[in-house]
mmCIF file of C-alpha atoms in Angstrom:
data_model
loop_
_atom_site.group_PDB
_atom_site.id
_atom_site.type_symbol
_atom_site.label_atom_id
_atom_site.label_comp_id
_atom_site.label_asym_id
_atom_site.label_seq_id
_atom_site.Cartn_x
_atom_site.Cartn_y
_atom_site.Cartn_z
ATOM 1 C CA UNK A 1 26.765 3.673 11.805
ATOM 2 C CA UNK A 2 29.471 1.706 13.752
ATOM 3 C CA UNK A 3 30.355 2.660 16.403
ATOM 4 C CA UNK A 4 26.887 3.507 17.734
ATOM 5 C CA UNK A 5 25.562 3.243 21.370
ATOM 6 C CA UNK A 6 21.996 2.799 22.721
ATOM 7 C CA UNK A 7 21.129 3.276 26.427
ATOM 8 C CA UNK A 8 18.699 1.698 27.762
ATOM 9 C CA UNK A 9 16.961 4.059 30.489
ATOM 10 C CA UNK A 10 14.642 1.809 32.269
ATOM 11 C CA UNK A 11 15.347 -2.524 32.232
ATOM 12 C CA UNK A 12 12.114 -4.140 33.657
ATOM 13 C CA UNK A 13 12.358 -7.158 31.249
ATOM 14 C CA UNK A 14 14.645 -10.344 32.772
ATOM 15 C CA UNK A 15 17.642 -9.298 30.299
ATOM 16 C CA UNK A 16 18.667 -7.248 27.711
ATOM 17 C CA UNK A 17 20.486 -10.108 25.801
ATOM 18 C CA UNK A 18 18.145 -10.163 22.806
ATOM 19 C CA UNK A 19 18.919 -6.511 21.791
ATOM 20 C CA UNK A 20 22.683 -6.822 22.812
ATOM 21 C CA UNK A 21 23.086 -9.263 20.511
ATOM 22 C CA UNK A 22 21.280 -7.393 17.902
ATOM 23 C CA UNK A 23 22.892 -4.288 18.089
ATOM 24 C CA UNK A 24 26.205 -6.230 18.688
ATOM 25 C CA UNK A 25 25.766 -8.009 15.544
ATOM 26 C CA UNK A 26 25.333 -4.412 14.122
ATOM 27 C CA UNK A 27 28.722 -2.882 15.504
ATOM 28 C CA UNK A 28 27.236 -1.066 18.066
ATOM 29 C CA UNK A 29 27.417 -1.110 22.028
ATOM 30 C CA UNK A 30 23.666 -1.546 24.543
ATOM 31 C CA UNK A 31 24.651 0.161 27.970
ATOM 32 C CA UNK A 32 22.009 -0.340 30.623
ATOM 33 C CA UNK A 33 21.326 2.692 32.779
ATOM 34 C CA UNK A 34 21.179 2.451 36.420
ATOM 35 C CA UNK A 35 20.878 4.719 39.630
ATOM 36 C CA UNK A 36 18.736 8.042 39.908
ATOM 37 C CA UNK A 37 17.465 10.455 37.497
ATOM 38 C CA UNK A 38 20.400 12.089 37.132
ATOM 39 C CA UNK A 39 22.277 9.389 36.908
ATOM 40 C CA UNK A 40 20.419 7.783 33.567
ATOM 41 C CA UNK A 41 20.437 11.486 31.895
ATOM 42 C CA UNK A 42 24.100 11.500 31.988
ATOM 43 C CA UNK A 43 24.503 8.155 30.620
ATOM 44 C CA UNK A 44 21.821 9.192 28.055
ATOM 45 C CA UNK A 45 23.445 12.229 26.729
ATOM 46 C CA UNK A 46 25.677 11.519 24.205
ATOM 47 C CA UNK A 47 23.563 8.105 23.107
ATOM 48 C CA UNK A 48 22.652 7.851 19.610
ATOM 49 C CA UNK A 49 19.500 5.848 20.366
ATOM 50 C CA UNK A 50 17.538 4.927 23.668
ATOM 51 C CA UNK A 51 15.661 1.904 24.702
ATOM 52 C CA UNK A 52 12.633 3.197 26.857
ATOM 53 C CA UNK A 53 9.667 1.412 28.779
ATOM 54 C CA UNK A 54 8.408 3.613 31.863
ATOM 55 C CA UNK A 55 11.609 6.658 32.156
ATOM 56 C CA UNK A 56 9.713 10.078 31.772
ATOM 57 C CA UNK A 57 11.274 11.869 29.601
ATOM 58 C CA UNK A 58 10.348 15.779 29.212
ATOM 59 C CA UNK A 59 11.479 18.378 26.890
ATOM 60 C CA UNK A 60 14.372 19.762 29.358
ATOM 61 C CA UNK A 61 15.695 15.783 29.534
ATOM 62 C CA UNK A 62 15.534 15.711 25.608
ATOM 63 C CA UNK A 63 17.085 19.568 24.822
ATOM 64 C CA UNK A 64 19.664 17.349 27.038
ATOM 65 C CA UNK A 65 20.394 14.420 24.176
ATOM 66 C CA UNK A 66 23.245 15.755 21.813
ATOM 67 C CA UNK A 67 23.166 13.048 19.461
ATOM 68 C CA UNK A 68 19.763 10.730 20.232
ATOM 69 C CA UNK A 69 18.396 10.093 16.788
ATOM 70 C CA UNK A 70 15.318 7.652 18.290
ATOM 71 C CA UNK A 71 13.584 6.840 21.333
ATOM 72 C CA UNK A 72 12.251 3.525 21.043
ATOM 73 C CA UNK A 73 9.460 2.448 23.433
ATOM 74 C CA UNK A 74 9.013 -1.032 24.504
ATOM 75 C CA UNK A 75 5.298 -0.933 24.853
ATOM 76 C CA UNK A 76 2.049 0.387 23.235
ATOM 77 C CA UNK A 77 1.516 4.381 24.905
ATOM 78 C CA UNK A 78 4.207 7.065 24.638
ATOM 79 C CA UNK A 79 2.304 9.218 27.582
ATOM 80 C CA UNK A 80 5.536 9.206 29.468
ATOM 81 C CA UNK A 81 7.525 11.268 26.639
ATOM 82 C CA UNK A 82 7.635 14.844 25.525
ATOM 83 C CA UNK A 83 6.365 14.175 21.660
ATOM 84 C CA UNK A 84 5.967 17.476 20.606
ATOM 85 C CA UNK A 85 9.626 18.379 21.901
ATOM 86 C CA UNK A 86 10.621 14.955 20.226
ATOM 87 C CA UNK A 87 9.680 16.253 17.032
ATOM 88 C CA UNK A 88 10.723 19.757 17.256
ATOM 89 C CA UNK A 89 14.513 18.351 17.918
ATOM 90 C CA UNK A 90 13.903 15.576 14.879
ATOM 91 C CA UNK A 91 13.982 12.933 17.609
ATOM 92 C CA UNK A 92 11.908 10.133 15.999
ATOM 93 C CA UNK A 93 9.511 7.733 18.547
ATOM 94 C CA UNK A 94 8.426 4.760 18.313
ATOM 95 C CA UNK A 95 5.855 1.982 20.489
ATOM 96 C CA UNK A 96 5.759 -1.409 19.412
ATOM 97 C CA UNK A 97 1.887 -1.305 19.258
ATOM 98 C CA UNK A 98 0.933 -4.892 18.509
ATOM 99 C CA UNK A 99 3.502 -7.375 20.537
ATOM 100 C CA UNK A 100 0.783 -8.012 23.860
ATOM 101 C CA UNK A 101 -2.257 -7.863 22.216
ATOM 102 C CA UNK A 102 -3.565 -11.154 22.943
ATOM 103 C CA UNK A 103 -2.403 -11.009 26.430
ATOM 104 C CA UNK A 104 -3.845 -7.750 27.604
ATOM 105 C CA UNK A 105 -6.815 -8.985 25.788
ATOM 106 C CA UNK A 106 -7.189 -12.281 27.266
ATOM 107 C CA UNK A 107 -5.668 -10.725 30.745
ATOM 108 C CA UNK A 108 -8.766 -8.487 30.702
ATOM 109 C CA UNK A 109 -11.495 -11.074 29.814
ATOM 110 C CA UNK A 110 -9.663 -13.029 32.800
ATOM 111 C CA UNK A 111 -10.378 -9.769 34.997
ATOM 112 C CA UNK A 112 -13.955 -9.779 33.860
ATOM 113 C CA UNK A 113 -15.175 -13.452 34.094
ATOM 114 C CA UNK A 114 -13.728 -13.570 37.757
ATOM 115 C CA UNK A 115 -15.381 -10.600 38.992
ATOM 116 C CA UNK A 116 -18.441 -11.620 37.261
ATOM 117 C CA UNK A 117 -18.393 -14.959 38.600
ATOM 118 C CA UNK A 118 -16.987 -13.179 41.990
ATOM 119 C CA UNK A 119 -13.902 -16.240 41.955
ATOM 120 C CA UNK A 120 -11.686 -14.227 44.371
ATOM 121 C CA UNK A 121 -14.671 -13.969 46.873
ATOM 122 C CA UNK A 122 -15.127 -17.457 46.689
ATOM 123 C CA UNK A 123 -11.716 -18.828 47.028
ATOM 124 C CA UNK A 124 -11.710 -16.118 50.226
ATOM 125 C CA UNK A 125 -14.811 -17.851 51.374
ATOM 126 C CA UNK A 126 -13.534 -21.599 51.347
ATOM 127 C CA UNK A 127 -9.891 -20.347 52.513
ATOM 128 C CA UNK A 128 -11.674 -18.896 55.661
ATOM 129 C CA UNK A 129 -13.991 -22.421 56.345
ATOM 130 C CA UNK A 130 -17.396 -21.061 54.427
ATOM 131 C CA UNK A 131 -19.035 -23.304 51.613
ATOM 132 C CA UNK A 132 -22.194 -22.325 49.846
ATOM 133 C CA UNK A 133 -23.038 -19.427 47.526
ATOM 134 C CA UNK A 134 -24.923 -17.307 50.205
ATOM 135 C CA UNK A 135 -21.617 -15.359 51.009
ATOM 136 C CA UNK A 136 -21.043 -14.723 47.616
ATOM 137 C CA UNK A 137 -23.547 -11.941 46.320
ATOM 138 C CA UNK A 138 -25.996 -11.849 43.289
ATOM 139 C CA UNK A 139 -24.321 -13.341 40.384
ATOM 140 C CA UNK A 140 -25.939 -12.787 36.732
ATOM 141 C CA UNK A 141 -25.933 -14.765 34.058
ATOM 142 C CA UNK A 142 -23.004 -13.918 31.307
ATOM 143 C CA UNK A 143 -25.146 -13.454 28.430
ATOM 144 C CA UNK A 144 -27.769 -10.702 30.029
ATOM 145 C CA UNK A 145 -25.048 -8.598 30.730
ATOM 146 C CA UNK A 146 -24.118 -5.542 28.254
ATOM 147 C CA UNK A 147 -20.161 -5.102 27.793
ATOM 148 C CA UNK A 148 -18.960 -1.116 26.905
ATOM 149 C CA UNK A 149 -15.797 -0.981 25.886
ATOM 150 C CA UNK A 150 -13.926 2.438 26.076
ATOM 151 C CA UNK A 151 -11.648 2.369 22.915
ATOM 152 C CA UNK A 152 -12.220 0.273 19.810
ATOM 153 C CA UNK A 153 -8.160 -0.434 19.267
ATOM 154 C CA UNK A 154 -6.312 -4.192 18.870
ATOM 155 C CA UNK A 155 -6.679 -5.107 22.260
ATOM 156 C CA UNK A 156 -10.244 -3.678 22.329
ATOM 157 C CA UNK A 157 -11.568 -5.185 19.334
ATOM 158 C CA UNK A 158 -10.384 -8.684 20.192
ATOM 159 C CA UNK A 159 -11.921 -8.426 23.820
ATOM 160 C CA UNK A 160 -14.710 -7.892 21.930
ATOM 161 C CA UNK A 161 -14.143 -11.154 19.682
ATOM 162 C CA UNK A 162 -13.608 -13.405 22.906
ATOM 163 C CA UNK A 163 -16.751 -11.847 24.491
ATOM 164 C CA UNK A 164 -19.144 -11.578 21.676
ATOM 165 C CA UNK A 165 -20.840 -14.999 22.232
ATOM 166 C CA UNK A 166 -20.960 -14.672 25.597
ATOM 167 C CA UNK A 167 -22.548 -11.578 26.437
ATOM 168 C CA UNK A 168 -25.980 -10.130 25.444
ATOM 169 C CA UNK A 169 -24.016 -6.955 23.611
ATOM 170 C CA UNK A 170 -21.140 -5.237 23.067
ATOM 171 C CA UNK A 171 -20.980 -1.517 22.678
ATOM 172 C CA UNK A 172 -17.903 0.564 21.785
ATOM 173 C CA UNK A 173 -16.901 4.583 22.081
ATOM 174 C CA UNK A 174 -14.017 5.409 20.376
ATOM 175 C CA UNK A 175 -14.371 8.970 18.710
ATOM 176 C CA UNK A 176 -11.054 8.142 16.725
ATOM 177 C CA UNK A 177 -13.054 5.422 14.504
ATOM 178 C CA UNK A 178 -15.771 5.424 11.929
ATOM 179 C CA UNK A 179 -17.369 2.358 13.115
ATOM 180 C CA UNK A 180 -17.303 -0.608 15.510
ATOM 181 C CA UNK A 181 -17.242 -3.563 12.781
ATOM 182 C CA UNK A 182 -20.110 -5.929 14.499
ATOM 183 C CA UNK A 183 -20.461 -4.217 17.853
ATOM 184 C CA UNK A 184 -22.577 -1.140 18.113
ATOM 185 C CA UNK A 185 -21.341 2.523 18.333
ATOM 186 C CA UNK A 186 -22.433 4.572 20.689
ATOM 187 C CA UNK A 187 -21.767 8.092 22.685
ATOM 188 C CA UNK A 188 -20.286 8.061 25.933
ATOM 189 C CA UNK A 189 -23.076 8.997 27.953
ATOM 190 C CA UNK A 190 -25.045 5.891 26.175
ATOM 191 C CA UNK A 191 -22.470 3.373 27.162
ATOM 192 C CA UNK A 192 -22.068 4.160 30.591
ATOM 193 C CA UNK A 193 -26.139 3.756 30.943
ATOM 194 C CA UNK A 194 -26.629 0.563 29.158
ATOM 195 C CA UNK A 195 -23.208 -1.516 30.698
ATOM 196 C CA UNK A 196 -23.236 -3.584 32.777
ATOM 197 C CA UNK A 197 -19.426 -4.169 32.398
ATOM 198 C CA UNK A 198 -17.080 -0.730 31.463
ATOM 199 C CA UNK A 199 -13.853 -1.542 30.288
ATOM 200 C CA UNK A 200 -11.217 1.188 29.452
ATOM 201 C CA UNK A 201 -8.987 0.832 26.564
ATOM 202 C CA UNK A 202 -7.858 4.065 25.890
ATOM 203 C CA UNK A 203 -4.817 5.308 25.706
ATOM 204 C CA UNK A 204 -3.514 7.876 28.027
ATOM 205 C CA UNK A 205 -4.291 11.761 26.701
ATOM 206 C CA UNK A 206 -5.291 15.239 28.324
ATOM 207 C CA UNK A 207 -8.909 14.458 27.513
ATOM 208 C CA UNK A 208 -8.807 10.576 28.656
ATOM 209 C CA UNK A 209 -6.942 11.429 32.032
ATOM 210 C CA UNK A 210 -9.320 10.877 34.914
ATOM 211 C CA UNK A 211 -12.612 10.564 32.716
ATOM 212 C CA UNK A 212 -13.388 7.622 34.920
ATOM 213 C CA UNK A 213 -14.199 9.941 37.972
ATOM 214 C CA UNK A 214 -16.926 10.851 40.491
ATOM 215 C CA UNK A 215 -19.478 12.081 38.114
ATOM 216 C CA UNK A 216 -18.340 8.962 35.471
ATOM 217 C CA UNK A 217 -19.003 6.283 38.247
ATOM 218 C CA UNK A 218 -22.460 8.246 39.138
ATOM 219 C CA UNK A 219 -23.691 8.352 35.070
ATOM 220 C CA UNK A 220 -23.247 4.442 35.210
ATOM 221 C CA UNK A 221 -25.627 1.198 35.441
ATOM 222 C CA UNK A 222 -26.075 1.100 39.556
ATOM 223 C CA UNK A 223 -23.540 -2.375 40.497
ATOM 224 C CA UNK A 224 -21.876 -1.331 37.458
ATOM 225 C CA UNK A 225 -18.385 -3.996 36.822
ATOM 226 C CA UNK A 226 -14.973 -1.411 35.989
ATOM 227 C CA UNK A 227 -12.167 -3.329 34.816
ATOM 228 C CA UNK A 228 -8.845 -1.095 33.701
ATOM 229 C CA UNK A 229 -6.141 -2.757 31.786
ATOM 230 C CA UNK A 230 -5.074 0.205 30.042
ATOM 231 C CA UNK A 231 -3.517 3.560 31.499
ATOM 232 C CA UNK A 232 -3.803 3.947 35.293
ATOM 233 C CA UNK A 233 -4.812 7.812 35.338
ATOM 234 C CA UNK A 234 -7.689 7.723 33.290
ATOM 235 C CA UNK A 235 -9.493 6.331 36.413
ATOM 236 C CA UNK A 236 -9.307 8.342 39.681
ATOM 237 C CA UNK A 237 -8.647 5.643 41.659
ATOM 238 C CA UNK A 238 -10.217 7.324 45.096
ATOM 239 C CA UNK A 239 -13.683 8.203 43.700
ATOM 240 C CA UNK A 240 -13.740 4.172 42.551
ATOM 241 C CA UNK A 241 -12.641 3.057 45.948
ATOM 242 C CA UNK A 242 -15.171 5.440 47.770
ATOM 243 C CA UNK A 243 -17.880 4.378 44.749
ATOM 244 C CA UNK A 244 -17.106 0.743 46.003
ATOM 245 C CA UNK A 245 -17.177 1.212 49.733
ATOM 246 C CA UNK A 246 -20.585 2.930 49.252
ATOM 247 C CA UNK A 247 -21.622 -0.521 46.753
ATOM 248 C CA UNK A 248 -22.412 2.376 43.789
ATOM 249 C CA UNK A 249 -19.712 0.563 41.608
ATOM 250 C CA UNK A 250 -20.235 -3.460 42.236
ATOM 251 C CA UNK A 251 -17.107 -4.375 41.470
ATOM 252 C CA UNK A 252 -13.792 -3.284 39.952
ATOM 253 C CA UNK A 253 -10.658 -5.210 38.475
ATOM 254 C CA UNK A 254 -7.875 -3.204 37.846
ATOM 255 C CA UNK A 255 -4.342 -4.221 36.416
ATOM 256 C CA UNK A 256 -2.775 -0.095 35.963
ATOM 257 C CA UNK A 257 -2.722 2.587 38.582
ATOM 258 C CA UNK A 258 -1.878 6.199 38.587
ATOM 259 C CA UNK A 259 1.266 5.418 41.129
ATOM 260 C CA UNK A 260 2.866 2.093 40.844
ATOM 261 C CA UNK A 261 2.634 -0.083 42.966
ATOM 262 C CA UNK A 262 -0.245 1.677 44.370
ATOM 263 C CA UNK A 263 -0.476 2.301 48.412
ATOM 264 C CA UNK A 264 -1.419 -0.913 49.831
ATOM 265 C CA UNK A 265 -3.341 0.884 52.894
ATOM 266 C CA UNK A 266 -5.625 2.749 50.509
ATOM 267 C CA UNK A 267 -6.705 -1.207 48.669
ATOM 268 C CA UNK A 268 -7.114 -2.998 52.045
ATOM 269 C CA UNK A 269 -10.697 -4.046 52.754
ATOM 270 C CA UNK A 270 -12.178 -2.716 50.111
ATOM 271 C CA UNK A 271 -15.212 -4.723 48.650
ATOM 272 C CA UNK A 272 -15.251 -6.803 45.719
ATOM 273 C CA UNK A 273 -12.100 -5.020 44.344
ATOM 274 C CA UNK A 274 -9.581 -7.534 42.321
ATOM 275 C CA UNK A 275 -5.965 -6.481 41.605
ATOM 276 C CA UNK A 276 -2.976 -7.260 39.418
ATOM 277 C CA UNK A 277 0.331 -5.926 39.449
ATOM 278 C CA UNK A 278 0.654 -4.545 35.854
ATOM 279 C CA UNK A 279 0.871 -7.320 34.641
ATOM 280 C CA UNK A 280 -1.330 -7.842 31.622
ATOM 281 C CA UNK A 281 1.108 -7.560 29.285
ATOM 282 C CA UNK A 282 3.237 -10.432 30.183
ATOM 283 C CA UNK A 283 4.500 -13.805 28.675
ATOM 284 C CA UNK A 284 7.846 -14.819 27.505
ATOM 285 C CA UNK A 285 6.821 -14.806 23.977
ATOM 286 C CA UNK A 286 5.424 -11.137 24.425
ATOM 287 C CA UNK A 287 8.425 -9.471 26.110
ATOM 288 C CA UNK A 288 10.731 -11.817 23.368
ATOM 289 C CA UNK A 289 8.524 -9.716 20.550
ATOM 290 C CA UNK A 290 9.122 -6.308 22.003
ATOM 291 C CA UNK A 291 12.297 -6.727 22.258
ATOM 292 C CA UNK A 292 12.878 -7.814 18.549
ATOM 293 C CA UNK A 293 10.724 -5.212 17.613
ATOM 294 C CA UNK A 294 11.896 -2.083 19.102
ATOM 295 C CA UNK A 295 15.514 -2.762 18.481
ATOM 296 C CA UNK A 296 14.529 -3.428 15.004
ATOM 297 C CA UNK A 297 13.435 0.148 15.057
ATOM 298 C CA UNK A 298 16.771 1.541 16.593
ATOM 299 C CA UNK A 299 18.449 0.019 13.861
ATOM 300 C CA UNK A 300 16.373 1.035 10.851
ATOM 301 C CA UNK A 301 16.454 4.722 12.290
ATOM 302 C CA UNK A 302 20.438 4.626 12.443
ATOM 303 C CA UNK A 303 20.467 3.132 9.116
ATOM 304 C CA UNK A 304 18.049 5.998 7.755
ATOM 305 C CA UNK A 305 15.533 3.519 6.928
ATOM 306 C CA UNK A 306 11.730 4.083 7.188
ATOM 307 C CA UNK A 307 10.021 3.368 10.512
ATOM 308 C CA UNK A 308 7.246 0.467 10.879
ATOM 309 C CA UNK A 309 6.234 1.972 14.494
ATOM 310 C CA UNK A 310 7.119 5.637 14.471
ATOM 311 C CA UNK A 311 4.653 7.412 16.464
ATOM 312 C CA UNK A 312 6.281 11.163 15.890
#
């Protein structure tokens, strides 16, 4: 095992100095990748192990690894690799599926109670010289409105927690589970007429990509609330924005996009739309524990040991 090296193909976090030192302390070497495509694939060839967060990484790019033994994601989905060529070259993968729960979670209840309570609109309205509530739109009280949630995961399930006493019901579809513990089960078709509030927590499949579309927006409450903290694609961003011009959709808080950063042009002016920059996930003591974490799965797959995270 000494002797080792692990590439990092994508550094979004501050530093790398928690997994240096780990792998370090193992008698390895952490390069950082840098430059174009072609540039990280080189760099990545001969690595025993990569670090990964967004990189796309297809089965041409991994037929290109001669000696990769893991790819270790930083986050929670593994949409942006090849799994089935993973496997097929015994290239193990791994997420760290549990190290931003509570701030996704608590990002998206954020999301909701401000559109709800339409916050940006009235900070706009005070910022411009207005006062009063008569600028502001019909606001409902919290606990008559009906919450779907679209995925029944961690994050999902304690949205659900926070929200419970707040809102008149939660219901869940997740075809994946048996049951929705306290919150009612329901088919799709059901949740989108009874919410008030959709929120997507998916992850990011061939049957999840763009489900929030046209017809989705049209099969839901009228002045339906859509708040995204999940995977950008599985909402077709122009049918929401046109939904919103046309007030079909009330309002809409979104945190993911398809493309990232998203064209400003296409987000200016529109109504009652609130936006983040991907950044749910974030807080010191998140990014700390996926660092730990996935490095801790690097090592344990160069060591031959089992896998806590291994997703293929």
């Amino acid at each position: 095992m000494a002797g080792f090296r692990v590439v990092v193909t994508d550094q979004v976090f501050p530093d790398v100095e928690v997994e240096r030192a780990l792998i370090e302390q193992a008698g390895g070497t952490l390069e950082v990748a840098s430059g174009d495509r072609t540039d990280v694939l080189a760099l990545a060839r001969d690595a025993d192990a990569l670090l990964n967060t967004y990189f796309p990484l297809s089965a041409a790019d991994l037929a290109g690894l001669s000696r990769c033994r893991i790819i270790a994601r930083y986050g929670i989905g593994v949409d942006n690799i090849d799994l089935v060529a993973a496997r097929m070259r015994g290239i193990a993968v791994t997420n760290v599926p549990d190290y931003c729960v509570e701030e996704v979670a608590l990002h998206t209840v954020a999301l909701l109670l401000a559109t709800v309570r339409r916050v940006p609109a009235g900070d706009a309205l005070v910022r411009a010289g207005g006062w009063g509530v008569g600028g502001l739109g019909e606001i409902h009280r919290l606990s008559t409105r009906t919450v779907g949630l679209l995925g029944y995961g961690r994050i999902a399930r304690l949205v659900a927690d926070v929200l419970r006493p707040l809102v008149r019901q939660v219901l869940v579809h997740d075809p994946y589970l048996a049951g929705a513990g306290p919150d009612r089960s329901v088919e799709l078709a059901e949740l989108y007429a009874e919410s008030d509030i959709v929120s997507v927590h998916c992850p990011l499949t061939d049957k999840t990509r763009g489900m929030i579309d046209a017809a989705a927006l049209a099969a839901m409450r009228p002045d339906v609330t859509v708040v995204n903290t999940s995977r950008g694609p599985i909402v077709v961003l122009a049918d929401l924005l046109d939904a919103l011009r046309s007030g079909q959709v009330g309002a809409a808080a979104l945190d993911v996009f398809d493309a990232e950063p998203p064209p400003a042009a296409a987000l200016d002016k529109v109504p009652n739309l609130l936006v983040t920059p991907h950044s749910a996930f974030y807080s010191l003591e998140a990014i700390g524990e996926s660092q730990r974490k996935a490095t801790g799965q690097v090592l344990a797959a160069l060591r031959g040991e089992p896998l806590a995270y291994q997703v293929t």
